[in-house]
CSV table of C-alpha atoms in Angstrom, one decimal:
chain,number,residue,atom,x,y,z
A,916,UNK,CA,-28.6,-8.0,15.5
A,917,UNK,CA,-26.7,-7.7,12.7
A,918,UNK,CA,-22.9,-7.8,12.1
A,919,UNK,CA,-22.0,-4.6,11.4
A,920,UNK,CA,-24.6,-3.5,14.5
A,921,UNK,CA,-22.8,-5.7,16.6
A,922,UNK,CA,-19.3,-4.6,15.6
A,923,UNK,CA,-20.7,-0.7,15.9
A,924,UNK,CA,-21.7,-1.7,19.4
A,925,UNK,CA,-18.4,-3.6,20.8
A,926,UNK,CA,-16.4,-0.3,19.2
A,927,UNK,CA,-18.5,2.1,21.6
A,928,UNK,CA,-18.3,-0.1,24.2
A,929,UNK,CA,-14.4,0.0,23.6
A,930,UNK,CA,-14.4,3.1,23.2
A,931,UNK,CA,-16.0,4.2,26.4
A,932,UNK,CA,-14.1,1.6,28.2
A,933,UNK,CA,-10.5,3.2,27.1
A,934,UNK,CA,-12.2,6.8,28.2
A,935,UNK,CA,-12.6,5.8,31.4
A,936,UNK,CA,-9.8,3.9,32.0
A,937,UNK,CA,-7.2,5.6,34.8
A,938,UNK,CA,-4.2,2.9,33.7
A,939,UNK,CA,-3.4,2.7,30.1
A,940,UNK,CA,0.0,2.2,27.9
A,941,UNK,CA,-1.5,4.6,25.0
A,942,UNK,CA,-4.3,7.2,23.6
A,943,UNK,CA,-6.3,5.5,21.2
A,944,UNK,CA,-6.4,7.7,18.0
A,945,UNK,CA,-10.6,6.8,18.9
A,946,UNK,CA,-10.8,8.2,22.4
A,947,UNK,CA,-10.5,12.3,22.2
A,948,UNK,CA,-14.1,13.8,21.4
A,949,UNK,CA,-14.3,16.6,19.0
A,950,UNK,CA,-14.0,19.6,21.9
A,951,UNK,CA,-10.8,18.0,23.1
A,952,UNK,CA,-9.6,18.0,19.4
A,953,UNK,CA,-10.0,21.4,19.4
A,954,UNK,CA,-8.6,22.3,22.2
A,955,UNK,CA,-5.3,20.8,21.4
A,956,UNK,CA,-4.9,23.1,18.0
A,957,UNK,CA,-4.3,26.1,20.4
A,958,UNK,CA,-0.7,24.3,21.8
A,959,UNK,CA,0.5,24.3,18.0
A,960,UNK,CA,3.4,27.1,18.3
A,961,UNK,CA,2.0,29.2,15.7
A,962,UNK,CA,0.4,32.9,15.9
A,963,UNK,CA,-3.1,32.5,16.2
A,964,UNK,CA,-3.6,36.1,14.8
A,965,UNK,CA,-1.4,35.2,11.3
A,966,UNK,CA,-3.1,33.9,8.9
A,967,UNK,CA,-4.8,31.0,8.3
A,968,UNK,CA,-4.2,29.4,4.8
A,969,UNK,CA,-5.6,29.8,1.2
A,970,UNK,CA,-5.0,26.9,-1.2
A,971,UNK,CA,-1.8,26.0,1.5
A,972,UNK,CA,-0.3,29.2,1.8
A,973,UNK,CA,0.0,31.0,5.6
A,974,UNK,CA,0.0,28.1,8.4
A,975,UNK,CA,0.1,25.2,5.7
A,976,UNK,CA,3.2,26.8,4.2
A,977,UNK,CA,4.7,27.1,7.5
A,978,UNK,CA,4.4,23.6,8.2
A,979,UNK,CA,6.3,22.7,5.2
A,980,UNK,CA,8.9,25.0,5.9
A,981,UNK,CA,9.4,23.4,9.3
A,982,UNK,CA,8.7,19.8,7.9
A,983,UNK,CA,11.8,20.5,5.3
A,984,UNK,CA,13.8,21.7,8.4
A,985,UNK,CA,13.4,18.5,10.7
A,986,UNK,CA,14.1,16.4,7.8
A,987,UNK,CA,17.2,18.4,6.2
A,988,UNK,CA,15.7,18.5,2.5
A,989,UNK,CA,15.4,21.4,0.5
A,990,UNK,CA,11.6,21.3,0.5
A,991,UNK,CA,8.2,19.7,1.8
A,992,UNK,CA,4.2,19.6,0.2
A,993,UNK,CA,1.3,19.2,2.5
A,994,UNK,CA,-1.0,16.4,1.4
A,995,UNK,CA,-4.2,15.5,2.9
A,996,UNK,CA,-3.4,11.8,2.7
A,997,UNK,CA,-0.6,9.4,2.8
A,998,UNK,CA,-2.3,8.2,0.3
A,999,UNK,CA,-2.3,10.5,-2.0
A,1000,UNK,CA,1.0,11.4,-1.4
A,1001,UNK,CA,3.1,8.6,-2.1
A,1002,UNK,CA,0.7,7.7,-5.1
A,1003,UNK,CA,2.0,11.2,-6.3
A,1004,UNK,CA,5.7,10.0,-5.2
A,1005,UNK,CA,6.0,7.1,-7.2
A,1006,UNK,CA,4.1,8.0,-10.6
A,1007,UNK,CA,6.3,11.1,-10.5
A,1008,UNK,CA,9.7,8.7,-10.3
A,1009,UNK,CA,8.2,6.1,-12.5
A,1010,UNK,CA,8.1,9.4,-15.4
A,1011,UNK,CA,11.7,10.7,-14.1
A,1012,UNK,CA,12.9,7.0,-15.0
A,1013,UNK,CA,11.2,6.5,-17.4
A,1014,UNK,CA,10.3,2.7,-16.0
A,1015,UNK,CA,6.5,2.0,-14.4
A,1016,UNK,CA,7.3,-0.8,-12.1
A,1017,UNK,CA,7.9,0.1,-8.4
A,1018,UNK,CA,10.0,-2.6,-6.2
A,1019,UNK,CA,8.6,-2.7,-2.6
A,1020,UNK,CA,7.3,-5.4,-0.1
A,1021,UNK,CA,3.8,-7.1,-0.2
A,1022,UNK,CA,3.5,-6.2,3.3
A,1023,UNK,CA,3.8,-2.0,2.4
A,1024,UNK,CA,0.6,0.2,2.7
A,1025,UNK,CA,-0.3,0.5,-1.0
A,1026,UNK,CA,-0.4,-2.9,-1.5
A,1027,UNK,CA,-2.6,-3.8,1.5
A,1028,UNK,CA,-4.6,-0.6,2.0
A,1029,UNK,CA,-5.1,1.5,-1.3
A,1030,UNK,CA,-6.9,-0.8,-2.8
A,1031,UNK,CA,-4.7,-1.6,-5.9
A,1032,UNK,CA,-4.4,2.2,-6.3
A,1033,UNK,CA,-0.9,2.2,-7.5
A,1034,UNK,CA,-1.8,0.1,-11.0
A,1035,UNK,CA,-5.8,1.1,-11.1
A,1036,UNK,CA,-5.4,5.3,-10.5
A,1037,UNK,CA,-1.4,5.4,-11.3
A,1038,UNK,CA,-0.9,2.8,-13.9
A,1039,UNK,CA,2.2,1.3,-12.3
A,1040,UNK,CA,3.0,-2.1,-11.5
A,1041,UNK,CA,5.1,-4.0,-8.4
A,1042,UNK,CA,8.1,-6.4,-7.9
A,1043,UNK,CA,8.6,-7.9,-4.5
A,1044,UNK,CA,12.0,-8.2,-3.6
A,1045,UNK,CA,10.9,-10.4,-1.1
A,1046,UNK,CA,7.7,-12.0,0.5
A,1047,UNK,CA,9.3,-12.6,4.0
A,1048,UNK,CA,8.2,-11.0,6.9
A,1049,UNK,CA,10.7,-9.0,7.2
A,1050,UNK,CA,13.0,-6.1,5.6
A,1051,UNK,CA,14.6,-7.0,2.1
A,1052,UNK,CA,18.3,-7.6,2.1
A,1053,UNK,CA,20.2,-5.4,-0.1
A,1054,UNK,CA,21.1,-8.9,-2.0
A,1055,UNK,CA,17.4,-9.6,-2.9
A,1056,UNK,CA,16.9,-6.1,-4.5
A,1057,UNK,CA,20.8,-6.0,-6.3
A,1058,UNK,CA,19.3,-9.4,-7.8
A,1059,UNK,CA,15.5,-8.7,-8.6
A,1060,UNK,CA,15.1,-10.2,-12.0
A,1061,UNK,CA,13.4,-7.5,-13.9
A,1062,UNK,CA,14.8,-3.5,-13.9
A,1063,UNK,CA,12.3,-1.4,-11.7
A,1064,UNK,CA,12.4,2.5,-11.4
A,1065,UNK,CA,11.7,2.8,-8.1
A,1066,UNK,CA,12.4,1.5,-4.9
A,1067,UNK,CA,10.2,1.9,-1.8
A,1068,UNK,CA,10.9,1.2,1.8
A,1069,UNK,CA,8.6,1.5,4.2
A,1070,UNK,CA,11.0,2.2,7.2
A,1071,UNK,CA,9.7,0.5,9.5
A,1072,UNK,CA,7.4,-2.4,8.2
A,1073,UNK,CA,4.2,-2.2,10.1
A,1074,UNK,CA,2.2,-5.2,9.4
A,1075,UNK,CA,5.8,-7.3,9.6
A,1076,UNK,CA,6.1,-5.9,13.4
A,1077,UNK,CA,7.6,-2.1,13.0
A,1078,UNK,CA,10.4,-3.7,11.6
A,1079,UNK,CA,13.6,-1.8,10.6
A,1080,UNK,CA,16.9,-2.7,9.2
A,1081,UNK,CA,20.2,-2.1,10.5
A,1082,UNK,CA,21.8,1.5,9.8
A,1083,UNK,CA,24.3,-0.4,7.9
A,1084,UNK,CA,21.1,-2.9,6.3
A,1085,UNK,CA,19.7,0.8,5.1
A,1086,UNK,CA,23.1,2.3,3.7
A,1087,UNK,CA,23.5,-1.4,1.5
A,1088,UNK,CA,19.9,-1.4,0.4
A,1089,UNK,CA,20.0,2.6,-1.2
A,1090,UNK,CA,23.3,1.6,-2.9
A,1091,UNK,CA,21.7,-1.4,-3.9
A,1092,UNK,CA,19.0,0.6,-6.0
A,1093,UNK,CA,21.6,3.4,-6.9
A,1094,UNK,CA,23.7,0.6,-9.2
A,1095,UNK,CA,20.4,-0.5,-10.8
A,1096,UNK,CA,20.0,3.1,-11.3
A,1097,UNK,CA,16.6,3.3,-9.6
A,1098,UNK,CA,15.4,6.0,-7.3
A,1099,UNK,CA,14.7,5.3,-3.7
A,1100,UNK,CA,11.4,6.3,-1.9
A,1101,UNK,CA,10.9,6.1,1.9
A,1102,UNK,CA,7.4,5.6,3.4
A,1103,UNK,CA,8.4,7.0,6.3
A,1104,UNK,CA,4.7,7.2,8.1
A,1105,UNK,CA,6.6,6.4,11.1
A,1106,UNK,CA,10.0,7.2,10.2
A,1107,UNK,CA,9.8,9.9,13.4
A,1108,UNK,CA,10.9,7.4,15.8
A,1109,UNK,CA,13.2,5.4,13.9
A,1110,UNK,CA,16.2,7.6,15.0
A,1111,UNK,CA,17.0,5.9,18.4
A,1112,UNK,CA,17.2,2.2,16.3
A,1113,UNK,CA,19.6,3.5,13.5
A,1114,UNK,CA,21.2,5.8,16.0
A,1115,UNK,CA,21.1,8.7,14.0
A,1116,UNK,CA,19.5,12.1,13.3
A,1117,UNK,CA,16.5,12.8,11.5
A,1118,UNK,CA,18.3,14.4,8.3
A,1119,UNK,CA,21.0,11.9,8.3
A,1120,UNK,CA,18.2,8.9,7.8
A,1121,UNK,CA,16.0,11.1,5.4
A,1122,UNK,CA,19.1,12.3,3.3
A,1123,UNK,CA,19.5,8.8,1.7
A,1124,UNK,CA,16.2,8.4,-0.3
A,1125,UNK,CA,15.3,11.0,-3.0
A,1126,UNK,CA,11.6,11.4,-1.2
A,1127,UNK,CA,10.3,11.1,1.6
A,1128,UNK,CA,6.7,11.1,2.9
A,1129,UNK,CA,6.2,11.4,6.5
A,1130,UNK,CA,2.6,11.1,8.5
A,1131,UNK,CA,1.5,13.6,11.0
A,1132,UNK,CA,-1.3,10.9,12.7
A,1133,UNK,CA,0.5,7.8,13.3
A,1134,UNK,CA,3.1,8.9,15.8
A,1135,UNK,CA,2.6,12.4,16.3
A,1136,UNK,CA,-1.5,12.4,17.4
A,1137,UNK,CA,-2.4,15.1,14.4
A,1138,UNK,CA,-5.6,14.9,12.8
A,1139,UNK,CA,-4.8,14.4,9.4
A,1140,UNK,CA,-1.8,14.8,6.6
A,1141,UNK,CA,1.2,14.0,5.8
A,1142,UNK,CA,3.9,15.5,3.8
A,1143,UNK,CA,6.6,14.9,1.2
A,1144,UNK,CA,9.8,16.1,1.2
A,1145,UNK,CA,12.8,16.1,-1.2
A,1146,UNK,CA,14.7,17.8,-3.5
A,1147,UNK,CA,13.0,21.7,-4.5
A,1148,UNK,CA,11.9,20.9,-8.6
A,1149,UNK,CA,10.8,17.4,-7.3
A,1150,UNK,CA,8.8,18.8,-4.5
A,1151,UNK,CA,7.5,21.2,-7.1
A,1152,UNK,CA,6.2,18.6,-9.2
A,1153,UNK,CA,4.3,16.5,-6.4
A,1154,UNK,CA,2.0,20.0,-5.5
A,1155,UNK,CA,1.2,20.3,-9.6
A,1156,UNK,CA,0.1,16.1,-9.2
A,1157,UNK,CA,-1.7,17.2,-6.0
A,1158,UNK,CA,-3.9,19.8,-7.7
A,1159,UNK,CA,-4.8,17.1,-9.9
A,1160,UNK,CA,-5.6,14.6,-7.6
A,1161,UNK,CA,-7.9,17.1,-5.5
A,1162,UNK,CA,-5.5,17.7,-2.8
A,1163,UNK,CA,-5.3,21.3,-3.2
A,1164,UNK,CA,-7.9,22.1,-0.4
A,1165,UNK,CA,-9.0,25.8,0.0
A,1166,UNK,CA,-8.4,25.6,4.1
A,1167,UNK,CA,-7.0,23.3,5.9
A,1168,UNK,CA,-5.3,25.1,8.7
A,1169,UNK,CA,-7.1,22.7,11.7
A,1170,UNK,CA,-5.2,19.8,10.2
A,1171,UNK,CA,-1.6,22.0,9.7
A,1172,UNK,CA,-2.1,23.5,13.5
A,1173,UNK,CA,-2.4,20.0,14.8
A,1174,UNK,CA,0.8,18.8,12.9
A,1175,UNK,CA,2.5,21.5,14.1
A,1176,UNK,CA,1.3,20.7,18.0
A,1177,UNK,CA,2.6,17.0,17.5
A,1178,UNK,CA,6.0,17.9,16.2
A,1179,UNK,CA,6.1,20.2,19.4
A,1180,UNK,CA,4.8,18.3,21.7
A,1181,UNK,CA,5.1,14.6,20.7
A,1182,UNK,CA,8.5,14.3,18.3
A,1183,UNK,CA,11.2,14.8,21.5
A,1184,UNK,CA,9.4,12.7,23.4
A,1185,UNK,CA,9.4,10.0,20.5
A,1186,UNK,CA,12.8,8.5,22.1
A,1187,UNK,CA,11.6,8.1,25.4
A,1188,UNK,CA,8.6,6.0,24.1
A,1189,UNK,CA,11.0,3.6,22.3
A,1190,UNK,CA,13.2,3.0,25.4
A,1191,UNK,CA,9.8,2.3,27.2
A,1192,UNK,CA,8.2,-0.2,24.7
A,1193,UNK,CA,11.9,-2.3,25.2
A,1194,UNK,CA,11.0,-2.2,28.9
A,1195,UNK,CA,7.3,-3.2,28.6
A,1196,UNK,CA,8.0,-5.7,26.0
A,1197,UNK,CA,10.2,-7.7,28.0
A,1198,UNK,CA,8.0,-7.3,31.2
A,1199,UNK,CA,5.5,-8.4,28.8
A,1200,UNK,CA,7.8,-11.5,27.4
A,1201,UNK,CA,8.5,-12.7,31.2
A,1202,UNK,CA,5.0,-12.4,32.3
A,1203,UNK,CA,3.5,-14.6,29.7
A,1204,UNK,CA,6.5,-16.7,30.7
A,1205,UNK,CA,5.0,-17.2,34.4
A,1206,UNK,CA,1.5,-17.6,33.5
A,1207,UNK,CA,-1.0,-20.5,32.5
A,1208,UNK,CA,-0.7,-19.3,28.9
A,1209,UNK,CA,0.6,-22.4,26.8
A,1210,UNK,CA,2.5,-19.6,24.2
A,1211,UNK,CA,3.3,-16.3,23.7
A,1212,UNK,CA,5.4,-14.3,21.6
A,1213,UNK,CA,6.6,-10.5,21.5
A,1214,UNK,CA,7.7,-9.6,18.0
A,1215,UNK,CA,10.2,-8.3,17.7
A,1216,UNK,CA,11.6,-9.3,21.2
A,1217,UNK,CA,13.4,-6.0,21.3
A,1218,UNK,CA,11.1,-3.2,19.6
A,1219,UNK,CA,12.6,-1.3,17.1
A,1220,UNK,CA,10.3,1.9,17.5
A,1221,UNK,CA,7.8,2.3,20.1
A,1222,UNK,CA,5.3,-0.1,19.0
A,1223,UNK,CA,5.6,-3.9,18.6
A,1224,UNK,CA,3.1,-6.9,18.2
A,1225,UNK,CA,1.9,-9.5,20.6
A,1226,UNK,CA,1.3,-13.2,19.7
A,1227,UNK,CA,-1.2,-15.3,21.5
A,1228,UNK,CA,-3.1,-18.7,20.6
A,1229,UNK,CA,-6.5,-17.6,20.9
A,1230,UNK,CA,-9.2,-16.4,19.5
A,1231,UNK,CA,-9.4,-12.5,18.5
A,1232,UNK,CA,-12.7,-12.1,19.9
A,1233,UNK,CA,-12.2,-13.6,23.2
A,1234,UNK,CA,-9.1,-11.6,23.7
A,1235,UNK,CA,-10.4,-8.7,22.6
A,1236,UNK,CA,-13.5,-9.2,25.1
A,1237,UNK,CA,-10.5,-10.4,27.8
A,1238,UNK,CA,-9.0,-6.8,27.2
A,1239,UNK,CA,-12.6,-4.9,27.7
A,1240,UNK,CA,-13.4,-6.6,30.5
A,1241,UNK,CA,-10.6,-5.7,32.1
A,1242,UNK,CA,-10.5,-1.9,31.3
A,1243,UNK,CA,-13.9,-2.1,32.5
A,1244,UNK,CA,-13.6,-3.4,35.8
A,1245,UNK,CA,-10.2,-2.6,36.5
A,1246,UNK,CA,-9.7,1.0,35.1
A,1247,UNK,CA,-6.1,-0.4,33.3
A,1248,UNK,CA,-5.9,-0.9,29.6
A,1249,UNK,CA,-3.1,-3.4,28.8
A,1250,UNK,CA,-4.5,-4.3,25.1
A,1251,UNK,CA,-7.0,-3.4,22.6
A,1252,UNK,CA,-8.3,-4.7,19.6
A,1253,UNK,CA,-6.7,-8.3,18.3
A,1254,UNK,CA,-6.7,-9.5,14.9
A,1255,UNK,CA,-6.9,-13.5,13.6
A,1256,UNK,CA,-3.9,-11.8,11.2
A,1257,UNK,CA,-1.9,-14.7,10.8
A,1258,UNK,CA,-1.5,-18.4,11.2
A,1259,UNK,CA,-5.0,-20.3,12.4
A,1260,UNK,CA,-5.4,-20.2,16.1
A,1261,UNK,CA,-3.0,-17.4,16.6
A,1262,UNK,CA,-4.3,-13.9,17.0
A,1263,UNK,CA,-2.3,-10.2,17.0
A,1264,UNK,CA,-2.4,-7.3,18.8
A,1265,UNK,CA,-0.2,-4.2,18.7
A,1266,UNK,CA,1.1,-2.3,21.6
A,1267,UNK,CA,1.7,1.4,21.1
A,1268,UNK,CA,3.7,3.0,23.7
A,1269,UNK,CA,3.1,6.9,24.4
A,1270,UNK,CA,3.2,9.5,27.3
A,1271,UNK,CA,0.5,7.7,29.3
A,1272,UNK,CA,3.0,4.2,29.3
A,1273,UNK,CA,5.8,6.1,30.9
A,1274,UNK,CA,4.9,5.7,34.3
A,1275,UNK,CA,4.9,2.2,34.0
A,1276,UNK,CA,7.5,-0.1,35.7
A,1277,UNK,CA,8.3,-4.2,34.6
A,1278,UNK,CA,5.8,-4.9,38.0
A,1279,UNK,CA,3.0,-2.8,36.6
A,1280,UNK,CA,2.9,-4.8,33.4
A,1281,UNK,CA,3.6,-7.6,35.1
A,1282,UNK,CA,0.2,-7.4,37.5
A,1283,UNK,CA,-1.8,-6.4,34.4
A,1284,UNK,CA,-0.7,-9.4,32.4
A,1285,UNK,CA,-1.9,-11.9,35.0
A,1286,UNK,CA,-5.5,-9.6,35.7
A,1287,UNK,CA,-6.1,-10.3,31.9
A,1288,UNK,CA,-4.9,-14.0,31.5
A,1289,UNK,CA,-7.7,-15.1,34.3
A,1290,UNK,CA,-10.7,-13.4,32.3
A,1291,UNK,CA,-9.4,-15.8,29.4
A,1292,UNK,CA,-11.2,-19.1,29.2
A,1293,UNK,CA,-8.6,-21.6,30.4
A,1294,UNK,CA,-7.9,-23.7,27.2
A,1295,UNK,CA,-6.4,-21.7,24.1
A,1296,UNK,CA,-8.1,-22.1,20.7
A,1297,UNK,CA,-7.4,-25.3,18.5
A,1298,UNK,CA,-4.5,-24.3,16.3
């Protein structure tokens, strides 16, 4: 059998596994079949007898309007992709300031997953403030040693552990790219549940960049999309890029409906899921603690948003295998998918907590943790 064969068949055996599971901490984005997808568009609070959209017009148009709201900005474009979007986002500032180079971190999504689509399709070029694992300081970007027009933040840093700065980390690092007279950019794909961690509202966070482009997906459960919002002519400008790019779609009302369910349904709960990730992470932490695992590490130790990662020395595939054996036999899902994403001999996994995950308590995770260390082979993997 070949590889991709193989990895095709572990996925639907996942899959099916996470379906039938009765215990779980999250939805995989995998698990809803296409009836229960659209099923869900009816709970979007929109009338289903208005229109639909033409070229982003009726429900599309709507969504922007309430996108803008949420966020306090004068105005919002639908985009198809994130993609696309902040592609659009920067080569528009990079023109406004007349400079091509973008400062963000290696760790942001263009520069991992677009493949190299900000210099091949956009013609720009990047400066890393830094190439820790972790958010700039606003002293690495006040002392970058060539002038950049833009500065992106990805608030918070996935692949570095969901990681955002302090409130007062944020306020230093916008004023930091104000005096080198640079406009800021937030890639704010998950910037929905960053309010409980900076302790502050939704337009107070988004009113310190000049754009912002938020995902409908990642948090919310939508099918597709994202948006940009910011200032009305800037705005105006992205939706002339995105008719260039092909993003100007004849319908795409199933995508906007879903968006619009999500923020219903899914944005006020977004706080609960944070305090609940700070409670399974440390139930997490102190059962790892009390087991025969040699080493173990939540990062970070206190989530910042509802997700965090999960450290172990072992092999991705026997974890992984460790995680669908269990869901199998035992109905619970603790984790999913781990990656070899880091030093040899360690593996990563991230933990997502949603509405499902609420009804666990620190003894539930604890009881799950020590099901899944005893289908792991005894002795971790030579680091």
């Amino acid at each position: 059998m070949s590889d991709d064969s193989e990895e095709t068949e572990r996925t639907e055996r996942l899959v099916a596994a996470w379906r039938g599971a009765g215990r779980r901490l999250s939805r995989s984005l995998l698990e809803p079949t296409v009836g229960e997808l659209l099923a869900s568009l009816s709970e979007a609070p929109y009338d289903m007898d208005g229109p639909a959209d033409v070229y982003g017009d009726g429900v599309v148009a709507a969504l922007e309007r309430r996108v803008a709201e949420l966020l306090g900005t004068q105005d919002a474009a639908f985009f198809p992709s994130g993609t696309m979007a902040q592609q659009i986002a920067l080569r528009c500032w990079a023109a406004r300031t007349g400079n091509p180079a973008v400062a963000l971190h290696p760790m942001s999504h263009p520069e991992r997953w677009e493949g190299e689509a900000l210099s091949t399709v956009s013609g720009l070029r990047v400066v890393h403030p830094t190439t820790e694992a972790r958010q700039p300081s606003p002293a690495e970007v006040a002392s970058l040693r060539e002038p950049f027009g833009t500065l992106m933040l990805e608030l918070p840093l996935r692949d570095a552990g969901f990681l955002l700065p302090t409130w007062e980390e944020l306020e230093a690092l916008v004023d930091a790219a104000r005096e080198r007279e640079a406009a800021v950019h937030f890639d704010g794909a998950r910037l929905w549940e960053s309010t409980v961690h900076f302790g502050r509202p939704l337009p107070e966070i988004a009113g310190l960049a000049d754009s912002v482009y938020v995902s409908f997906y990642k948090s919310l459960g939508g099918l597709s999309g994202a948006a940009l919002a910011g200032s009305r002519d800037f705005v105006e400008e992205t939706r002339v890029w995105r008719h260039r790019y092909g993003g100007q779609i004849f319908r795409q009302f199933p995508q906007a409906l879903s968006a619009l369910a999500g923020l219903e349904r899914e944005l006020p709960r977004l706080p609960s899921y944070v305090a609940q990730a700070r409670v399974v992470a440390g139930a997490l932490s102190s059962a790892f603690a009390r087991s025969a695992v040699p080493w173990a590490r939540i990062h970070p130790e206190e989530p910042h948003t509802h997700q965090f990662q999960v450290w172990l020395p072992y092999d991705a595939d026997r974890l992984t295998e460790a995680g669908l054996r269990q869901a199998e036999e035992t109905g619970t899902v603790l984790f999913r998918r781990w990656s070899p994403d880091g030093p040899p001999g360690l593996a990563v996994t991230e933990v997502e907590i949603t509405e499902p995950g609420l009804s666990w308590t620190a003894s539930d995770v604890s009881q799950a943790v020590a099901d899944f260390v005893t289908r792991l082979d005894p002795s971790p993997t030579d680091a």
